[in-house]
């Protein structure tokens, strides 16, 4: 016997207009002003994409460095601290 076919219907929530972010947002303004330094071109582009499409979420507390295990990574989407990056010449 054949599988029963589901009736197709229009989606419950149709996208009538494109999403627009809050243009007067103080947080967005702060995020866009944040410097994006000490990373390679690929990582730089990824972080800039996050800022552009409002996907960037700033850190509230420093995170642990993957090299020296100290809690001194202050920039979001960075995995190693500035000291280790400069010492080992990596981003």
Short mmCIF file of N, CA, C and O in Angstrom, two decimals:
data_model
loop_
_atom_site.label_atom_id
_atom_site.label_comp_id
_atom_site.label_asym_id
_atom_site.label_seq_id
_atom_site.Cartn_x
_atom_site.Cartn_y
_atom_site.Cartn_z
N UNK A 1 0.84 -1.20 0.00
CA UNK A 1 0.00 0.00 0.00
C UNK A 1 0.87 1.25 0.00
O UNK A 1 1.94 1.28 0.61
N UNK A 2 0.42 2.29 -0.65
CA UNK A 2 1.18 3.54 -0.78
C UNK A 2 1.10 4.35 0.51
O UNK A 2 0.13 4.24 1.27
N UNK A 3 2.13 5.16 0.73
CA UNK A 3 2.16 6.02 1.91
C UNK A 3 1.08 7.11 1.77
O UNK A 3 0.90 7.64 0.68
N UNK A 4 0.39 7.43 2.86
CA UNK A 4 -0.62 8.49 2.75
C UNK A 4 0.06 9.85 2.51
O UNK A 4 1.08 10.15 3.14
N UNK A 5 -0.49 10.59 1.58
CA UNK A 5 0.12 11.88 1.25
C UNK A 5 -0.47 12.98 2.12
O UNK A 5 -1.68 13.02 2.35
N UNK A 6 0.43 13.87 2.59
CA UNK A 6 -0.02 15.00 3.42
C UNK A 6 -0.53 16.11 2.50
O UNK A 6 0.04 16.35 1.44
N UNK A 7 -1.57 16.78 2.96
CA UNK A 7 -2.07 17.92 2.19
C UNK A 7 -1.10 19.08 2.39
O UNK A 7 -0.69 19.36 3.51
N UNK A 8 -0.75 19.73 1.29
CA UNK A 8 0.16 20.88 1.41
C UNK A 8 -0.67 22.15 1.58
O UNK A 8 -1.73 22.30 0.97
N UNK A 9 -0.19 23.00 2.43
CA UNK A 9 -0.87 24.29 2.62
C UNK A 9 0.16 25.39 2.77
O UNK A 9 1.35 25.12 2.97
N UNK A 10 -0.28 26.62 2.73
CA UNK A 10 0.65 27.74 2.81
C UNK A 10 1.24 27.83 4.21
O UNK A 10 0.60 27.44 5.18
N UNK A 11 2.48 28.34 4.33
CA UNK A 11 3.12 28.44 5.64
C UNK A 11 2.33 29.35 6.60
O UNK A 11 1.70 30.31 6.16
N UNK A 12 2.40 29.02 7.86
CA UNK A 12 1.67 29.79 8.88
C UNK A 12 2.19 31.22 8.98
O UNK A 12 1.41 32.16 9.15
N UNK A 13 3.51 31.38 8.89
CA UNK A 13 4.11 32.72 8.98
C UNK A 13 4.83 33.03 7.68
O UNK A 13 5.95 32.57 7.47
N UNK A 14 4.20 33.81 6.84
CA UNK A 14 4.82 34.17 5.57
C UNK A 14 5.64 35.44 5.75
O UNK A 14 5.19 36.38 6.41
N UNK A 15 6.83 35.45 5.18
CA UNK A 15 7.70 36.62 5.30
C UNK A 15 7.20 37.73 4.39
O UNK A 15 7.44 37.73 3.20
N UNK A 16 6.45 38.63 4.97
CA UNK A 16 5.88 39.72 4.18
C UNK A 16 6.89 40.86 3.97
O UNK A 16 6.81 41.60 3.01
N UNK A 17 7.84 41.00 4.91
CA UNK A 17 8.87 42.04 4.77
C UNK A 17 10.18 41.55 5.34
O UNK A 17 10.19 40.67 6.21
N UNK A 18 11.26 42.10 4.84
CA UNK A 18 12.60 41.69 5.29
C UNK A 18 12.88 42.23 6.69
O UNK A 18 12.38 43.29 7.06
N UNK A 19 13.68 41.50 7.46
CA UNK A 19 14.06 41.93 8.81
C UNK A 19 14.93 43.18 8.75
O UNK A 19 15.86 43.26 7.95
N UNK A 20 14.62 44.15 9.57
CA UNK A 20 15.47 45.34 9.68
C UNK A 20 15.90 45.48 11.14
O UNK A 20 15.06 45.39 12.03
N UNK A 21 17.20 45.66 11.34
CA UNK A 21 17.71 45.81 12.70
C UNK A 21 17.36 47.19 13.24
O UNK A 21 16.96 48.08 12.49
N UNK A 22 17.55 47.36 14.54
CA UNK A 22 17.30 48.65 15.18
C UNK A 22 18.45 49.60 14.83
O UNK A 22 19.56 49.43 15.29
N UNK A 23 18.20 50.61 13.99
CA UNK A 23 19.30 51.49 13.56
C UNK A 23 19.88 52.37 14.67
O UNK A 23 21.01 52.82 14.57
N UNK A 24 19.14 52.59 15.76
CA UNK A 24 19.61 53.47 16.85
C UNK A 24 20.17 52.67 18.03
O UNK A 24 20.34 53.21 19.10
N UNK A 25 20.45 51.39 17.82
CA UNK A 25 20.92 50.53 18.89
C UNK A 25 22.28 50.98 19.43
O UNK A 25 23.24 51.14 18.67
N UNK A 26 22.37 51.14 20.75
CA UNK A 26 23.63 51.55 21.38
C UNK A 26 24.63 50.39 21.37
O UNK A 26 25.82 50.61 21.19
N UNK A 27 24.13 49.16 21.58
CA UNK A 27 25.00 47.99 21.60
C UNK A 27 25.62 47.75 20.23
O UNK A 27 26.82 47.50 20.11
N UNK A 28 24.81 47.85 19.18
CA UNK A 28 25.30 47.66 17.81
C UNK A 28 26.37 48.70 17.49
O UNK A 28 27.39 48.38 16.90
N UNK A 29 26.14 49.94 17.91
CA UNK A 29 27.11 51.02 17.68
C UNK A 29 28.43 50.69 18.37
O UNK A 29 29.51 50.83 17.78
N UNK A 30 28.35 50.18 19.61
CA UNK A 30 29.55 49.82 20.37
C UNK A 30 30.29 48.66 19.71
O UNK A 30 31.51 48.67 19.59
N UNK A 31 29.54 47.65 19.23
CA UNK A 31 30.13 46.49 18.57
C UNK A 31 30.86 46.90 17.29
O UNK A 31 31.98 46.47 17.04
N UNK A 32 30.22 47.73 16.48
CA UNK A 32 30.82 48.16 15.22
C UNK A 32 32.08 49.00 15.42
O UNK A 32 32.97 49.01 14.58
N UNK A 33 32.16 49.70 16.56
CA UNK A 33 33.34 50.52 16.86
C UNK A 33 34.49 49.71 17.43
O UNK A 33 35.63 50.19 17.46
N UNK A 34 34.22 48.47 17.87
CA UNK A 34 35.27 47.63 18.46
C UNK A 34 36.36 47.33 17.44
O UNK A 34 36.05 46.97 16.31
N UNK A 35 37.64 47.46 17.82
CA UNK A 35 38.71 47.14 16.87
C UNK A 35 38.82 45.63 16.67
O UNK A 35 38.56 44.86 17.58
N UNK A 36 39.19 45.24 15.46
CA UNK A 36 39.35 43.82 15.12
C UNK A 36 40.81 43.62 14.72
O UNK A 36 41.15 43.65 13.56
N UNK A 37 41.67 43.44 15.74
CA UNK A 37 43.11 43.37 15.50
C UNK A 37 43.70 42.06 16.00
O UNK A 37 43.10 41.37 16.80
N UNK A 38 44.90 41.76 15.50
CA UNK A 38 45.65 40.60 15.98
C UNK A 38 45.18 39.27 15.44
O UNK A 38 45.40 38.25 16.07
N UNK A 39 44.49 39.28 14.29
CA UNK A 39 44.03 38.03 13.69
C UNK A 39 44.44 37.97 12.22
O UNK A 39 44.73 39.00 11.61
N UNK A 40 44.44 36.74 11.66
CA UNK A 40 44.75 36.58 10.24
C UNK A 40 43.57 37.08 9.39
O UNK A 40 42.50 37.37 9.93
N UNK A 41 43.76 37.16 8.10
CA UNK A 41 42.73 37.70 7.21
C UNK A 41 41.44 36.89 7.28
O UNK A 41 40.35 37.44 7.29
N UNK A 42 41.57 35.55 7.35
CA UNK A 42 40.38 34.68 7.38
C UNK A 42 39.55 34.94 8.64
O UNK A 42 38.32 35.09 8.56
N UNK A 43 40.22 34.98 9.78
CA UNK A 43 39.53 35.23 11.05
C UNK A 43 38.95 36.64 11.07
O UNK A 43 37.85 36.86 11.57
N UNK A 44 39.69 37.58 10.52
CA UNK A 44 39.23 38.97 10.44
C UNK A 44 37.92 39.05 9.66
O UNK A 44 36.96 39.68 10.09
N UNK A 45 37.88 38.37 8.51
CA UNK A 45 36.69 38.38 7.66
C UNK A 45 35.49 37.74 8.38
O UNK A 45 34.36 38.22 8.26
N UNK A 46 35.75 36.67 9.13
CA UNK A 46 34.67 35.99 9.86
C UNK A 46 34.06 36.91 10.91
O UNK A 46 32.84 36.99 11.04
N UNK A 47 34.93 37.60 11.66
CA UNK A 47 34.45 38.49 12.71
C UNK A 47 33.71 39.68 12.10
O UNK A 47 32.66 40.09 12.60
N UNK A 48 34.24 40.22 11.00
CA UNK A 48 33.57 41.33 10.32
C UNK A 48 32.21 40.91 9.78
O UNK A 48 31.25 41.68 9.81
N UNK A 49 32.08 39.65 9.31
CA UNK A 49 30.80 39.14 8.83
C UNK A 49 29.79 39.13 9.98
O UNK A 49 28.64 39.53 9.82
N UNK A 50 30.25 38.66 11.15
CA UNK A 50 29.38 38.61 12.31
C UNK A 50 28.89 40.01 12.69
O UNK A 50 27.73 40.19 13.05
N UNK A 51 29.78 40.98 12.62
CA UNK A 51 29.40 42.36 12.93
C UNK A 51 28.39 42.89 11.90
O UNK A 51 27.40 43.52 12.27
N UNK A 52 28.65 42.62 10.64
CA UNK A 52 27.81 43.11 9.55
C UNK A 52 26.38 42.57 9.63
O UNK A 52 25.42 43.30 9.44
N UNK A 53 26.26 41.27 9.94
CA UNK A 53 24.95 40.64 9.97
C UNK A 53 24.36 40.51 11.37
O UNK A 53 23.48 39.71 11.62
N UNK A 54 24.90 41.31 12.30
CA UNK A 54 24.39 41.37 13.67
C UNK A 54 24.40 40.02 14.38
O UNK A 54 23.49 39.68 15.12
N UNK A 55 25.45 39.23 14.15
CA UNK A 55 25.60 37.94 14.81
C UNK A 55 26.69 38.00 15.89
O UNK A 55 26.92 37.03 16.59
N UNK A 56 27.38 39.13 16.00
CA UNK A 56 28.49 39.29 16.95
C UNK A 56 27.93 39.44 18.36
O UNK A 56 27.05 40.27 18.60
N UNK A 57 28.42 38.63 19.27
CA UNK A 57 28.00 38.72 20.66
C UNK A 57 29.24 38.98 21.51
O UNK A 57 30.10 38.11 21.65
N UNK A 58 29.39 40.19 22.05
CA UNK A 58 30.60 40.52 22.83
C UNK A 58 30.70 39.71 24.12
O UNK A 58 29.69 39.28 24.67
N UNK A 59 31.94 39.51 24.58
CA UNK A 59 32.16 38.78 25.83
C UNK A 59 31.79 39.66 27.02
O UNK A 59 32.02 40.87 27.00
N UNK A 60 31.22 39.04 28.04
CA UNK A 60 30.93 39.77 29.28
C UNK A 60 32.05 39.56 30.30
O UNK A 60 32.30 40.39 31.14
N UNK A 61 32.73 38.39 30.19
CA UNK A 61 33.86 38.08 31.06
C UNK A 61 34.98 37.49 30.21
O UNK A 61 34.72 36.85 29.20
N UNK A 62 36.25 37.70 30.63
CA UNK A 62 37.36 37.11 29.87
C UNK A 62 37.29 35.59 29.86
O UNK A 62 36.88 34.97 30.83
N UNK A 63 37.70 34.98 28.73
CA UNK A 63 37.70 33.52 28.63
C UNK A 63 39.12 32.98 28.71
O UNK A 63 40.09 33.74 28.64
N UNK A 64 39.24 31.66 28.84
CA UNK A 64 40.53 31.02 29.04
C UNK A 64 41.29 30.87 27.72
O UNK A 64 40.72 30.48 26.71
N UNK A 65 42.58 31.18 27.76
CA UNK A 65 43.46 31.04 26.60
C UNK A 65 43.74 29.55 26.36
O UNK A 65 43.98 28.82 27.31
N UNK A 66 43.73 29.13 25.11
CA UNK A 66 43.99 27.72 24.79
C UNK A 66 45.47 27.36 24.88
O UNK A 66 45.81 26.19 24.84
N UNK A 67 46.34 28.35 25.01
CA UNK A 67 47.78 28.09 25.11
C UNK A 67 48.26 28.10 26.56
O UNK A 67 48.80 27.14 27.06
N UNK A 68 48.06 29.24 27.23
CA UNK A 68 48.61 29.39 28.58
C UNK A 68 47.59 29.11 29.69
O UNK A 68 47.93 29.16 30.87
N UNK A 69 46.34 28.82 29.32
CA UNK A 69 45.28 28.47 30.28
C UNK A 69 44.92 29.60 31.25
O UNK A 69 44.21 29.37 32.23
N UNK A 70 45.37 30.82 31.00
CA UNK A 70 45.01 31.95 31.86
C UNK A 70 43.73 32.59 31.32
O UNK A 70 43.48 32.58 30.13
N UNK A 71 42.96 33.16 32.23
CA UNK A 71 41.73 33.83 31.82
C UNK A 71 42.03 35.26 31.38
O UNK A 71 41.77 36.20 32.12
N UNK A 72 42.57 35.41 30.19
CA UNK A 72 42.89 36.76 29.73
C UNK A 72 42.58 36.98 28.25
O UNK A 72 43.19 37.82 27.61
N UNK A 73 41.61 36.23 27.70
CA UNK A 73 41.14 36.47 26.33
C UNK A 73 39.94 37.40 26.46
O UNK A 73 38.87 36.99 26.92
N UNK A 74 40.13 38.66 26.07
CA UNK A 74 39.09 39.66 26.28
C UNK A 74 38.23 39.91 25.05
O UNK A 74 37.14 40.46 25.14
N UNK A 75 38.71 39.48 23.87
CA UNK A 75 37.95 39.70 22.63
C UNK A 75 37.11 38.48 22.29
O UNK A 75 37.58 37.34 22.42
N UNK A 76 35.90 38.70 21.86
CA UNK A 76 35.01 37.60 21.47
C UNK A 76 35.53 36.92 20.21
O UNK A 76 36.14 37.57 19.36
N UNK A 77 35.31 35.61 20.10
CA UNK A 77 35.70 34.78 18.96
C UNK A 77 37.22 34.65 18.82
O UNK A 77 37.71 34.26 17.78
N UNK A 78 37.96 34.95 19.88
CA UNK A 78 39.41 34.72 19.93
C UNK A 78 39.64 33.53 20.86
O UNK A 78 38.95 33.40 21.87
N UNK A 79 40.61 32.68 20.53
CA UNK A 79 40.86 31.50 21.35
C UNK A 79 42.15 31.57 22.15
O UNK A 79 42.34 30.81 23.08
N UNK A 80 43.05 32.48 21.75
CA UNK A 80 44.29 32.65 22.50
C UNK A 80 44.50 34.12 22.84
O UNK A 80 44.02 35.00 22.14
N UNK A 81 45.22 34.36 23.93
CA UNK A 81 45.43 35.74 24.40
C UNK A 81 46.44 36.48 23.52
O UNK A 81 47.16 35.87 22.73
N UNK A 82 46.50 37.77 23.67
CA UNK A 82 47.37 38.63 22.88
C UNK A 82 48.84 38.27 23.09
O UNK A 82 49.63 38.24 22.16
N UNK A 83 49.20 37.98 24.36
CA UNK A 83 50.59 37.63 24.69
C UNK A 83 51.05 36.38 23.95
O UNK A 83 52.12 36.36 23.34
N UNK A 84 50.23 35.33 23.97
CA UNK A 84 50.58 34.08 23.26
C UNK A 84 50.61 34.29 21.74
O UNK A 84 51.44 33.72 21.05
N UNK A 85 49.68 35.10 21.24
CA UNK A 85 49.61 35.37 19.80
C UNK A 85 50.88 36.09 19.33
O UNK A 85 51.45 35.74 18.30
N UNK A 86 51.33 37.07 20.12
CA UNK A 86 52.54 37.81 19.76
C UNK A 86 53.79 36.94 19.90
O UNK A 86 54.70 37.00 19.08
N UNK A 87 53.84 36.15 20.95
CA UNK A 87 54.99 35.29 21.24
C UNK A 87 55.17 34.21 20.17
O UNK A 87 56.27 33.99 19.68
N UNK A 88 54.07 33.55 19.79
CA UNK A 88 54.14 32.44 18.84
C UNK A 88 53.81 32.83 17.40
O UNK A 88 53.77 31.99 16.51
N UNK A 89 53.55 34.13 17.17
CA UNK A 89 53.22 34.66 15.84
C UNK A 89 52.05 33.92 15.18
O UNK A 89 52.11 33.50 14.04
N UNK A 90 50.97 33.72 15.97
CA UNK A 90 49.74 33.10 15.44
C UNK A 90 48.55 33.97 15.83
O UNK A 90 48.65 34.81 16.70
N UNK A 91 47.40 33.72 15.16
CA UNK A 91 46.24 34.55 15.48
C UNK A 91 45.33 33.88 16.50
O UNK A 91 45.40 32.71 16.73
#
